[in-house]
CSV table of C-alpha atoms in Angstrom, one decimal:
chain,number,residue,atom,x,y,z
A,46,MET,CA,-15.0,5.2,-38.4
A,47,PRO,CA,-13.4,3.6,-35.4
A,48,LYS,CA,-14.6,0.3,-33.6
A,49,VAL,CA,-16.5,0.6,-30.4
A,50,GLU,CA,-15.9,-1.6,-27.5
A,51,LEU,CA,-18.7,-1.8,-25.0
A,52,LYS,CA,-17.8,-3.6,-21.4
A,53,ILE,CA,-21.0,-6.1,-20.7
A,54,ARG,CA,-21.9,-8.2,-17.9
A,55,ASP,CA,-23.9,-11.4,-18.3
A,56,LEU,CA,-26.7,-11.0,-15.5
A,57,ARG,CA,-27.2,-14.9,-15.6
A,58,ASN,CA,-23.8,-15.7,-14.3
A,59,GLY,CA,-21.6,-12.6,-14.0
A,60,ASP,CA,-19.3,-13.1,-16.7
A,61,VAL,CA,-17.8,-9.9,-18.0
A,62,MET,CA,-17.0,-9.6,-21.8
A,63,ILE,CA,-16.3,-7.1,-24.4
A,64,ALA,CA,-18.6,-6.5,-27.1
A,65,GLU,CA,-17.3,-4.7,-30.2
A,66,CYS,CA,-19.2,-2.8,-32.9
A,67,GLY,CA,-18.3,-1.4,-36.0
A,68,SER,CA,-19.1,2.2,-35.2
A,69,VAL,CA,-20.9,4.7,-32.7
A,70,GLU,CA,-24.0,4.2,-35.1
A,71,ASP,CA,-23.6,0.4,-34.5
A,72,ALA,CA,-23.3,0.8,-30.7
A,73,CYS,CA,-26.1,2.8,-30.4
A,74,THR,CA,-28.2,0.2,-32.3
A,75,TRP,CA,-27.0,-2.5,-30.3
A,76,LEU,CA,-27.4,-0.5,-27.0
A,77,ARG,CA,-31.3,0.1,-28.0
A,78,ASP,CA,-31.6,-3.5,-28.8
A,79,ARG,CA,-29.6,-4.7,-26.0
A,80,PRO,CA,-30.1,-8.5,-25.3
A,81,GLU,CA,-32.0,-9.4,-22.3
A,82,MET,CA,-30.0,-10.0,-18.9
A,83,VAL,CA,-26.9,-8.3,-20.5
A,84,GLU,CA,-25.8,-5.1,-18.5
A,85,VAL,CA,-23.5,-2.6,-20.0
A,86,LEU,CA,-20.8,-1.5,-17.4
A,87,GLY,CA,-18.8,0.7,-19.5
A,88,VAL,CA,-17.2,2.2,-22.9
A,89,PRO,CA,-13.3,1.4,-22.7
A,90,THR,CA,-12.6,3.0,-26.2
A,91,PRO,CA,-10.6,5.8,-25.1
A,92,TYR,CA,-11.0,8.0,-28.4
A,93,LEU,CA,-14.6,8.8,-28.4
A,94,SER,CA,-16.0,12.2,-28.1
A,95,ARG,CA,-18.5,13.6,-25.4
A,96,GLU,CA,-21.1,13.7,-27.9
A,97,ASP,CA,-20.6,9.8,-29.0
A,98,HIS,CA,-20.8,9.0,-25.2
A,99,THR,CA,-23.9,11.2,-25.1
A,100,ALA,CA,-25.5,9.5,-28.0
A,101,MET,CA,-24.8,6.0,-26.8
A,102,ARG,CA,-26.1,6.8,-23.1
A,103,GLU,CA,-29.3,8.0,-24.7
A,104,ALA,CA,-29.8,5.1,-27.0
A,105,ALA,CA,-29.2,2.5,-24.1
A,106,ARG,CA,-32.4,0.5,-23.3
A,107,PRO,CA,-32.6,0.8,-19.4
A,108,LEU,CA,-32.5,-2.1,-17.4
A,109,GLY,CA,-35.7,-3.8,-16.6
A,110,ASP,CA,-36.8,-4.8,-13.0
A,111,ASP,CA,-35.6,-8.3,-13.2
A,112,GLU,CA,-32.1,-7.1,-14.8
A,113,ARG,CA,-32.0,-4.5,-11.8
A,114,ALA,CA,-32.7,-7.2,-9.2
A,115,ALA,CA,-29.9,-9.7,-11.0
A,116,ALA,CA,-27.5,-6.9,-11.4
A,117,ARG,CA,-28.0,-5.8,-7.6
A,118,ALA,CA,-27.7,-9.9,-6.4
A,119,LEU,CA,-24.2,-9.9,-8.5
A,120,ASP,CA,-23.0,-6.7,-7.1
A,121,GLU,CA,-24.1,-7.9,-3.6
A,122,ALA,CA,-22.3,-11.4,-4.2
A,123,ASP,CA,-19.1,-9.6,-5.6
A,124,ALA,CA,-19.1,-7.3,-2.1
A,125,ALA,CA,-19.3,-10.5,-0.3
A,126,ALA,CA,-16.6,-12.0,-2.1
A,127,GLU,CA,-14.4,-9.2,-1.9
A,128,ARG,CA,-15.0,-8.9,2.0
A,129,ALA,CA,-14.2,-12.7,2.3
A,130,ARG,CA,-11.0,-12.4,0.5
A,131,GLU,CA,-10.1,-9.0,2.8
A,132,GLU,CA,-11.0,-11.2,5.9
A,133,GLU,CA,-8.8,-14.0,4.7
A,134,LEU,CA,-5.8,-11.5,3.8
A,135,ALA,CA,-6.3,-10.0,7.5
A,136,ARG,CA,-6.3,-13.4,8.9
A,137,GLN,CA,-2.8,-14.4,7.1
A,138,ASP,CA,-1.4,-11.1,7.9
A,139,ALA,CA,-2.3,-11.7,11.6
A,140,ALA,CA,-0.8,-15.2,11.8
A,141,GLU,CA,2.2,-13.9,10.0
A,142,LEU,CA,2.8,-11.3,12.2
A,143,GLU,CA,2.1,-13.7,15.4
A,144,ALA,CA,4.9,-16.0,13.9
A,145,TYR,CA,7.3,-13.0,13.4
A,146,ARG,CA,6.6,-11.9,16.9
A,147,GLU,CA,7.3,-15.2,18.5
A,148,ALA,CA,10.5,-15.8,16.3
A,149,GLN,CA,11.5,-12.5,17.7
A,150,ARG,CA,11.2,-13.6,21.3
A,151,THR,CA,12.9,-16.8,20.7
A,152,ALA,CA,15.7,-15.4,18.5
A,153,ASP,CA,19.3,-15.1,19.4
A,154,PRO,CA,19.6,-12.3,21.7
A,155,ASN,CA,22.7,-11.0,20.4
A,156,ARG,CA,21.6,-10.8,16.7
A,157,PRO,CA,21.9,-7.5,15.0
A,158,MET,CA,19.3,-4.9,16.3
A,159,GLU,CA,18.3,-1.6,14.1
A,160,VAL,CA,18.6,1.3,16.6
A,161,ARG,CA,16.8,4.6,15.9
A,162,TRP,CA,17.9,7.8,17.6
A,163,SER,CA,16.6,11.2,17.5
A,164,LEU,CA,17.1,14.5,19.5
A,165,ALA,CA,13.3,14.4,20.2
A,166,ASP,CA,12.8,10.7,21.4
A,167,GLY,CA,16.3,9.5,22.1
A,168,PHE,CA,16.9,5.5,21.6
A,169,ALA,CA,14.5,3.0,20.2
A,170,LEU,CA,14.5,-0.1,18.2
A,171,GLN,CA,13.4,0.1,14.6
A,172,ASP,CA,11.5,-3.0,14.9
A,173,PRO,CA,8.6,-2.4,17.2
A,174,TYR,CA,8.2,-6.2,17.5
A,175,ASP,CA,11.9,-6.9,18.7
A,176,PRO,CA,11.3,-7.3,22.6
A,177,ARG,CA,14.8,-6.6,23.5
A,178,GLU,CA,15.9,-3.6,25.8
A,179,ILE,CA,18.8,-1.6,24.3
A,180,PRO,CA,21.7,-2.5,26.3
A,181,GLU,CA,23.6,0.4,27.8
A,182,ALA,CA,26.8,-0.7,26.0
A,183,VAL,CA,25.0,-0.4,22.6
A,184,ARG,CA,23.7,3.1,23.5
A,185,ASP,CA,27.3,4.0,24.5
A,186,VAL,CA,28.7,2.8,21.2
A,187,ALA,CA,25.9,4.6,19.4
A,188,SER,CA,26.2,7.9,21.3
A,189,ALA,CA,30.0,8.1,20.5
A,190,TRP,CA,29.2,7.4,16.9
A,191,ILE,CA,26.6,10.3,16.9
A,192,ARG,CA,29.0,12.7,18.7
A,193,GLU,CA,31.5,12.0,16.0
A,194,ARG,CA,29.2,12.8,13.2
A,195,ASP,CA,28.3,15.9,15.2
A,196,SER,CA,31.9,17.3,14.9
A,197,TRP,CA,31.7,16.8,11.1
A,198,VAL,CA,28.5,19.1,10.6
A,199,ALA,CA,29.3,21.5,13.5
A,200,ASP,CA,31.1,24.2,11.5
A,201,ARG,CA,27.9,24.4,9.2
A,202,GLY,CA,25.9,25.2,12.5
A,203,GLN,CA,24.2,21.7,12.5
A,204,VAL,CA,23.7,18.8,15.0
A,205,VAL,CA,22.9,15.2,14.2
A,206,ALA,CA,19.0,15.2,14.7
A,207,GLU,CA,18.5,11.6,13.8
A,208,ALA,CA,20.3,8.6,13.3
A,209,LEU,CA,20.0,4.8,12.2
A,210,LEU,CA,22.4,2.2,12.9
A,211,THR,CA,22.7,-1.7,12.8
A,212,ILE,CA,24.6,-2.8,15.7
A,213,THR,CA,25.4,-6.3,16.8
A,214,PRO,CA,25.3,-6.1,20.8
A,215,GLY,CA,27.3,-8.6,22.6
A,216,PRO,CA,30.2,-8.0,25.0
A,217,THR,CA,31.8,-5.7,22.5
A,218,PRO,CA,29.0,-3.8,20.3
A,219,THR,CA,29.6,-3.7,16.8
A,220,ILE,CA,28.2,-0.8,14.3
A,221,HIS,CA,27.5,-2.5,11.1
A,222,PRO,CA,28.7,-0.3,7.6
A,223,GLY,CA,25.8,1.5,6.3
A,224,ALA,CA,24.7,3.4,9.3
A,225,GLN,CA,23.0,6.7,8.4
A,226,PHE,CA,22.4,10.2,10.3
A,227,TRP,CA,20.4,13.4,9.2
A,228,PRO,CA,21.6,16.6,10.4
A,229,ALA,CA,19.6,19.9,11.4
A,230,SER,CA,20.4,23.4,12.4
A,231,ARG,CA,21.5,23.7,15.7
A,232,GLY,CA,18.6,24.9,17.9
A,233,GLN,CA,18.1,22.6,20.8
A,234,ASP,CA,20.3,20.8,23.2
A,235,ARG,CA,21.1,17.4,23.2
A,236,PRO,CA,19.1,15.6,25.5
A,237,SER,CA,21.4,14.0,28.5
């Protein structure tokens, strides 16, 4: 007969442990005689039948009033600790985002920019926190690149519908290797 594991929690201190029983019958006996201030959280043993689970559930001594109150207090403390962790993570994320935004405001204006283009929306910066405007010279270089790709897919009845390019602005904008485009069936005119 396979061993049965019970996931239990000490209601005095919140410690979670595994109690191991030699069989389902032993687990039923343990559950009937469950020690005071010990809560059964579940049965992590994977191979038990539905009948075994039912037998153990029926054998389990229900929590008393004091045990229910202790379990509720532990659950509330766990929930409060989780909320505090989430709030701290949110504060850290906000601080990191603000530091990133400030770094973007003070960074080299001629650093590479990721430019997104689509038939529907035209040009935009991929990074929503990059405060720079897309210079006309960058738009011109990107538009020429897109028109060239249009010629590649025209014989299939397609046009470039979206593109993503990394471009170094400056006096002579340069498109970095790895630029991508996605074609779609010709069906709408390119915006002017």
